[in-house]
Short mmCIF file of N, CA and C in Angstrom, two decimals:
data_model
loop_
_atom_site.label_atom_id
_atom_site.label_comp_id
_atom_site.label_asym_id
_atom_site.label_seq_id
_atom_site.Cartn_x
_atom_site.Cartn_y
_atom_site.Cartn_z
N GLN A 1 -9.56 26.50 -0.90
CA GLN A 1 -9.66 25.07 -0.64
C GLN A 1 -10.86 24.53 -1.43
N VAL A 2 -10.62 23.46 -2.16
CA VAL A 2 -11.68 22.90 -2.98
C VAL A 2 -12.73 22.23 -2.09
N GLN A 3 -13.97 22.35 -2.48
CA GLN A 3 -15.08 21.69 -1.78
C GLN A 3 -15.93 20.95 -2.80
N LEU A 4 -16.40 19.78 -2.42
CA LEU A 4 -17.22 18.95 -3.27
C LEU A 4 -18.54 18.68 -2.57
N GLN A 5 -19.62 18.74 -3.32
CA GLN A 5 -20.94 18.52 -2.75
C GLN A 5 -21.76 17.63 -3.67
N GLU A 6 -22.14 16.47 -3.15
CA GLU A 6 -22.97 15.56 -3.92
C GLU A 6 -24.45 15.92 -3.77
N SER A 7 -25.20 15.68 -4.80
CA SER A 7 -26.65 15.90 -4.74
C SER A 7 -27.35 14.90 -5.63
N GLY A 8 -28.57 14.58 -5.25
CA GLY A 8 -29.36 13.63 -6.02
C GLY A 8 -30.50 13.10 -5.19
N PRO A 9 -31.28 12.21 -5.74
CA PRO A 9 -32.44 11.66 -5.04
C PRO A 9 -32.01 10.72 -3.93
N GLY A 10 -32.66 10.77 -2.84
CA GLY A 10 -32.35 9.86 -1.75
C GLY A 10 -32.97 8.49 -1.93
N LEU A 11 -34.00 8.42 -2.75
CA LEU A 11 -34.72 7.17 -2.95
C LEU A 11 -34.94 6.94 -4.44
N VAL A 12 -34.59 5.76 -4.89
CA VAL A 12 -34.76 5.39 -6.29
C VAL A 12 -35.43 4.01 -6.34
N LYS A 13 -36.30 3.83 -7.30
CA LYS A 13 -36.97 2.54 -7.45
C LYS A 13 -36.10 1.57 -8.27
N PRO A 14 -36.22 0.29 -7.98
CA PRO A 14 -35.48 -0.70 -8.77
C PRO A 14 -35.76 -0.56 -10.25
N SER A 15 -34.74 -0.80 -11.04
CA SER A 15 -34.72 -0.74 -12.50
C SER A 15 -34.58 0.69 -13.04
N GLN A 16 -34.70 1.69 -12.18
CA GLN A 16 -34.54 3.06 -12.65
C GLN A 16 -33.05 3.42 -12.79
N THR A 17 -32.83 4.59 -13.35
CA THR A 17 -31.47 5.12 -13.47
C THR A 17 -31.23 6.16 -12.38
N LEU A 18 -30.17 5.95 -11.63
CA LEU A 18 -29.76 6.89 -10.60
C LEU A 18 -28.85 7.95 -11.21
N SER A 19 -29.13 9.20 -10.89
CA SER A 19 -28.29 10.28 -11.37
C SER A 19 -27.84 11.14 -10.18
N LEU A 20 -26.55 11.27 -10.02
CA LEU A 20 -25.97 12.07 -8.94
C LEU A 20 -25.04 13.12 -9.53
N THR A 21 -25.03 14.28 -8.90
CA THR A 21 -24.19 15.37 -9.36
C THR A 21 -23.23 15.80 -8.26
N CYS A 22 -22.01 16.05 -8.66
CA CYS A 22 -20.99 16.58 -7.75
C CYS A 22 -20.68 18.00 -8.19
N THR A 23 -20.99 18.95 -7.32
CA THR A 23 -20.71 20.35 -7.60
C THR A 23 -19.42 20.75 -6.89
N VAL A 24 -18.49 21.28 -7.65
CA VAL A 24 -17.17 21.63 -7.12
C VAL A 24 -17.05 23.13 -6.97
N SER A 25 -16.54 23.56 -5.84
CA SER A 25 -16.27 24.98 -5.61
C SER A 25 -14.85 25.13 -5.08
N GLY A 26 -14.28 26.31 -5.29
CA GLY A 26 -12.93 26.56 -4.82
C GLY A 26 -11.87 25.96 -5.73
N GLY A 27 -12.26 25.47 -6.88
CA GLY A 27 -11.33 24.89 -7.83
C GLY A 27 -12.08 24.46 -9.07
N SER A 28 -11.37 24.30 -10.16
CA SER A 28 -12.01 23.96 -11.43
C SER A 28 -11.82 22.48 -11.75
N ILE A 29 -12.85 21.86 -12.30
CA ILE A 29 -12.74 20.46 -12.70
C ILE A 29 -11.86 20.29 -13.93
N THR A 30 -11.46 21.39 -14.54
CA THR A 30 -10.55 21.31 -15.70
C THR A 30 -9.11 21.59 -15.31
N THR A 31 -8.85 21.78 -14.01
CA THR A 31 -7.48 22.02 -13.56
C THR A 31 -6.60 20.83 -13.90
N ASP A 32 -5.46 21.13 -14.45
CA ASP A 32 -4.54 20.13 -14.95
C ASP A 32 -4.25 19.02 -13.95
N SER A 33 -4.39 17.78 -14.43
CA SER A 33 -3.93 16.56 -13.76
C SER A 33 -4.87 16.01 -12.70
N TYR A 34 -6.01 16.62 -12.47
CA TYR A 34 -6.91 16.08 -11.46
C TYR A 34 -7.93 15.10 -12.05
N PHE A 35 -8.24 14.10 -11.22
CA PHE A 35 -9.29 13.13 -11.51
C PHE A 35 -10.43 13.34 -10.52
N TRP A 36 -11.63 13.16 -10.99
CA TRP A 36 -12.82 13.33 -10.15
C TRP A 36 -13.56 12.01 -10.15
N SER A 37 -13.51 11.36 -8.99
CA SER A 37 -14.01 9.99 -8.88
C SER A 37 -15.35 9.91 -8.18
N TRP A 38 -16.06 8.84 -8.47
CA TRP A 38 -17.26 8.46 -7.73
C TRP A 38 -16.95 7.18 -6.97
N ILE A 39 -17.29 7.18 -5.71
CA ILE A 39 -17.00 6.08 -4.79
C ILE A 39 -18.25 5.85 -3.95
N ARG A 40 -18.53 4.61 -3.65
CA ARG A 40 -19.70 4.34 -2.82
C ARG A 40 -19.35 3.35 -1.71
N GLN A 41 -20.19 3.37 -0.70
CA GLN A 41 -20.02 2.44 0.41
C GLN A 41 -21.38 1.87 0.80
N PRO A 42 -21.66 0.65 0.41
CA PRO A 42 -22.91 0.00 0.84
C PRO A 42 -22.86 -0.25 2.35
N PRO A 43 -23.99 -0.40 2.97
CA PRO A 43 -24.01 -0.63 4.42
C PRO A 43 -23.25 -1.88 4.79
N GLY A 44 -22.33 -1.75 5.73
CA GLY A 44 -21.56 -2.87 6.22
C GLY A 44 -20.46 -3.35 5.29
N LYS A 45 -20.21 -2.61 4.21
CA LYS A 45 -19.20 -3.03 3.25
C LYS A 45 -18.12 -1.96 3.08
N GLU A 46 -17.10 -2.31 2.33
CA GLU A 46 -15.99 -1.39 2.12
C GLU A 46 -16.31 -0.38 1.01
N LEU A 47 -15.49 0.62 0.95
CA LEU A 47 -15.60 1.59 -0.13
C LEU A 47 -15.35 0.92 -1.48
N GLU A 48 -16.12 1.34 -2.46
CA GLU A 48 -15.99 0.80 -3.82
C GLU A 48 -15.82 1.94 -4.80
N TRP A 49 -14.70 1.94 -5.50
CA TRP A 49 -14.49 2.94 -6.54
C TRP A 49 -15.33 2.57 -7.76
N MET A 50 -16.07 3.55 -8.28
CA MET A 50 -17.00 3.27 -9.37
C MET A 50 -16.49 3.77 -10.72
N GLY A 51 -15.81 4.89 -10.71
CA GLY A 51 -15.35 5.45 -11.96
C GLY A 51 -14.88 6.88 -11.76
N ALA A 52 -14.37 7.46 -12.82
CA ALA A 52 -13.83 8.81 -12.71
C ALA A 52 -13.84 9.51 -14.06
N ILE A 53 -13.75 10.82 -13.98
CA ILE A 53 -13.56 11.65 -15.16
C ILE A 53 -12.39 12.58 -14.84
N ASP A 54 -11.52 12.79 -15.83
CA ASP A 54 -10.37 13.62 -15.53
C ASP A 54 -10.53 15.03 -16.09
N TYR A 55 -9.47 15.82 -15.94
CA TYR A 55 -9.53 17.22 -16.30
C TYR A 55 -9.72 17.45 -17.79
N THR A 56 -9.45 16.43 -18.60
CA THR A 56 -9.65 16.55 -20.05
C THR A 56 -11.05 16.09 -20.47
N GLY A 57 -11.76 15.43 -19.56
CA GLY A 57 -13.05 14.85 -19.88
C GLY A 57 -12.99 13.36 -20.19
N SER A 58 -11.82 12.77 -20.14
CA SER A 58 -11.70 11.33 -20.33
C SER A 58 -12.27 10.60 -19.12
N THR A 59 -12.84 9.43 -19.36
CA THR A 59 -13.50 8.70 -18.28
C THR A 59 -12.91 7.30 -18.11
N TRP A 60 -13.03 6.78 -16.88
CA TRP A 60 -12.62 5.44 -16.51
C TRP A 60 -13.76 4.80 -15.71
N ASP A 61 -13.96 3.51 -15.88
CA ASP A 61 -15.03 2.82 -15.17
C ASP A 61 -14.50 1.58 -14.47
N SER A 62 -15.14 1.24 -13.36
CA SER A 62 -14.86 -0.03 -12.73
C SER A 62 -15.36 -1.15 -13.63
N PRO A 63 -14.56 -2.19 -13.86
CA PRO A 63 -15.01 -3.29 -14.72
C PRO A 63 -16.32 -3.92 -14.25
N SER A 64 -16.54 -3.94 -12.96
CA SER A 64 -17.75 -4.59 -12.44
C SER A 64 -19.00 -3.75 -12.68
N LEU A 65 -18.83 -2.47 -12.97
CA LEU A 65 -19.98 -1.59 -13.16
C LEU A 65 -20.03 -0.95 -14.54
N ARG A 66 -19.06 -1.29 -15.37
CA ARG A 66 -18.89 -0.58 -16.64
C ARG A 66 -20.15 -0.53 -17.47
N SER A 67 -20.89 -1.61 -17.51
CA SER A 67 -22.05 -1.65 -18.39
C SER A 67 -23.20 -0.78 -17.87
N ARG A 68 -23.10 -0.35 -16.63
CA ARG A 68 -24.22 0.41 -16.04
C ARG A 68 -23.88 1.85 -15.71
N THR A 69 -22.63 2.24 -15.82
CA THR A 69 -22.25 3.58 -15.40
C THR A 69 -21.95 4.50 -16.57
N SER A 70 -22.25 5.74 -16.34
CA SER A 70 -21.90 6.79 -17.28
C SER A 70 -21.48 8.01 -16.45
N ILE A 71 -20.34 8.57 -16.78
CA ILE A 71 -19.86 9.75 -16.07
C ILE A 71 -19.60 10.85 -17.09
N PHE A 72 -20.11 12.04 -16.80
CA PHE A 72 -19.87 13.16 -17.69
C PHE A 72 -19.79 14.43 -16.86
N ARG A 73 -19.50 15.55 -17.52
CA ARG A 73 -19.30 16.78 -16.79
C ARG A 73 -19.95 17.95 -17.51
N ASP A 74 -20.16 19.00 -16.75
CA ASP A 74 -20.63 20.28 -17.27
C ASP A 74 -19.63 21.32 -16.79
N THR A 75 -18.72 21.70 -17.66
CA THR A 75 -17.67 22.62 -17.24
C THR A 75 -18.21 24.01 -16.93
N SER A 76 -19.33 24.37 -17.54
CA SER A 76 -19.91 25.70 -17.27
C SER A 76 -20.46 25.79 -15.86
N LYS A 77 -20.85 24.63 -15.32
CA LYS A 77 -21.38 24.60 -13.95
C LYS A 77 -20.37 24.03 -12.96
N ASN A 78 -19.22 23.61 -13.47
CA ASN A 78 -18.20 22.98 -12.64
C ASN A 78 -18.76 21.76 -11.89
N GLN A 79 -19.42 20.91 -12.64
CA GLN A 79 -20.10 19.74 -12.06
C GLN A 79 -19.70 18.47 -12.81
N CYS A 80 -19.69 17.36 -12.05
CA CYS A 80 -19.54 16.03 -12.63
C CYS A 80 -20.79 15.24 -12.26
N THR A 81 -21.24 14.40 -13.17
CA THR A 81 -22.45 13.63 -12.96
C THR A 81 -22.19 12.15 -13.15
N LEU A 82 -22.76 11.36 -12.26
CA LEU A 82 -22.73 9.91 -12.36
C LEU A 82 -24.13 9.42 -12.65
N GLN A 83 -24.26 8.58 -13.65
CA GLN A 83 -25.52 7.89 -13.88
C GLN A 83 -25.28 6.39 -13.75
N LEU A 84 -26.15 5.74 -13.01
CA LEU A 84 -26.07 4.30 -12.79
C LEU A 84 -27.42 3.71 -13.19
N SER A 85 -27.42 2.89 -14.19
CA SER A 85 -28.67 2.37 -14.73
C SER A 85 -29.07 1.04 -14.08
N SER A 86 -30.33 0.70 -14.26
CA SER A 86 -30.86 -0.60 -13.81
C SER A 86 -30.51 -0.89 -12.36
N VAL A 87 -30.78 0.05 -11.50
CA VAL A 87 -30.39 -0.12 -10.10
C VAL A 87 -31.20 -1.22 -9.42
N THR A 88 -30.59 -1.83 -8.43
CA THR A 88 -31.22 -2.85 -7.59
C THR A 88 -30.98 -2.46 -6.14
N PRO A 89 -31.63 -3.13 -5.21
CA PRO A 89 -31.38 -2.82 -3.79
C PRO A 89 -29.90 -2.94 -3.41
N GLU A 90 -29.13 -3.73 -4.15
CA GLU A 90 -27.70 -3.85 -3.86
C GLU A 90 -26.92 -2.57 -4.17
N ASP A 91 -27.55 -1.65 -4.86
CA ASP A 91 -26.92 -0.35 -5.13
C ASP A 91 -27.18 0.66 -4.01
N THR A 92 -27.90 0.25 -3.00
CA THR A 92 -28.09 1.12 -1.84
C THR A 92 -26.75 1.38 -1.17
N ALA A 93 -26.43 2.66 -1.00
CA ALA A 93 -25.10 3.00 -0.47
C ALA A 93 -25.04 4.49 -0.20
N VAL A 94 -23.97 4.89 0.47
CA VAL A 94 -23.60 6.30 0.52
C VAL A 94 -22.65 6.53 -0.66
N TYR A 95 -22.98 7.53 -1.46
CA TYR A 95 -22.20 7.83 -2.66
C TYR A 95 -21.39 9.10 -2.42
N TYR A 96 -20.10 9.01 -2.77
CA TYR A 96 -19.18 10.12 -2.59
C TYR A 96 -18.56 10.52 -3.93
N CYS A 97 -18.27 11.79 -4.05
CA CYS A 97 -17.34 12.21 -5.09
C CYS A 97 -16.05 12.66 -4.40
N ALA A 98 -14.95 12.49 -5.11
CA ALA A 98 -13.65 12.79 -4.52
C ALA A 98 -12.69 13.23 -5.61
N ARG A 99 -11.73 14.04 -5.21
CA ARG A 99 -10.70 14.51 -6.13
C ARG A 99 -9.38 13.82 -5.81
N GLY A 100 -8.63 13.54 -6.86
CA GLY A 100 -7.31 12.98 -6.65
C GLY A 100 -6.40 13.30 -7.81
N SER A 101 -5.12 13.05 -7.59
CA SER A 101 -4.13 13.28 -8.64
C SER A 101 -3.92 12.01 -9.48
N ASP A 102 -4.55 10.92 -9.07
CA ASP A 102 -4.59 9.72 -9.89
C ASP A 102 -5.85 8.94 -9.50
N LEU A 103 -6.04 7.79 -10.11
CA LEU A 103 -7.30 7.07 -9.89
C LEU A 103 -7.36 6.37 -8.53
N GLY A 104 -6.27 6.24 -7.86
CA GLY A 104 -6.27 5.47 -6.62
C GLY A 104 -6.07 6.27 -5.35
N SER A 105 -5.90 7.57 -5.46
CA SER A 105 -5.70 8.38 -4.26
C SER A 105 -6.61 9.59 -4.32
N PHE A 106 -7.00 10.04 -3.14
CA PHE A 106 -7.98 11.12 -3.07
C PHE A 106 -7.56 12.11 -1.99
N ASP A 107 -7.58 13.39 -2.34
CA ASP A 107 -7.18 14.39 -1.36
C ASP A 107 -8.34 15.25 -0.87
N SER A 108 -9.47 15.17 -1.54
CA SER A 108 -10.65 15.93 -1.11
C SER A 108 -11.88 15.08 -1.38
N TRP A 109 -12.81 15.10 -0.42
CA TRP A 109 -14.03 14.31 -0.51
C TRP A 109 -15.25 15.19 -0.28
N GLY A 110 -16.34 14.82 -0.91
CA GLY A 110 -17.61 15.39 -0.53
C GLY A 110 -18.11 14.72 0.73
N GLN A 111 -19.19 15.22 1.28
CA GLN A 111 -19.71 14.65 2.52
C GLN A 111 -20.46 13.36 2.30
N GLY A 112 -20.82 13.08 1.05
CA GLY A 112 -21.54 11.86 0.74
C GLY A 112 -23.05 12.07 0.74
N THR A 113 -23.73 11.27 -0.05
CA THR A 113 -25.18 11.33 -0.08
C THR A 113 -25.74 9.91 -0.03
N GLN A 114 -26.71 9.70 0.81
CA GLN A 114 -27.32 8.38 0.95
C GLN A 114 -28.30 8.15 -0.18
N VAL A 115 -28.18 7.00 -0.82
CA VAL A 115 -29.14 6.59 -1.84
C VAL A 115 -29.69 5.23 -1.45
N THR A 116 -30.99 5.13 -1.41
CA THR A 116 -31.66 3.88 -1.11
C THR A 116 -32.46 3.45 -2.33
N VAL A 117 -32.28 2.20 -2.70
CA VAL A 117 -33.04 1.64 -3.82
C VAL A 117 -34.12 0.73 -3.24
N SER A 118 -35.34 1.13 -3.43
CA SER A 118 -36.45 0.39 -2.85
C SER A 118 -37.73 0.73 -3.59
N SER A 119 -38.59 -0.24 -3.69
CA SER A 119 -39.89 0.01 -4.30
C SER A 119 -40.88 0.53 -3.26
#
């Protein structure tokens, strides 16, 4: 059974770049047809899909975040990384990585990691 684990700093200062890593076990990020997404949930708000990288290494971004997001992978470590630049307090959220067979559905989730943007 695949397991996903997010890791990264719990606190980031405004204007900095947030970097989060999703470590996958029990399955390979290069397995055919899977997408590995980043999703966040700000306090009191709905889940927001941020972007994804697929099994070939191709990436997709949310139009609202495209200019600030970068997603890449390290196949030797079986990890996917999200970078979000120029963060503001509005980027405070629980960040999740998730696996799916397309960009809109998810069959496995990490437990999530809280990120707070504050000076």
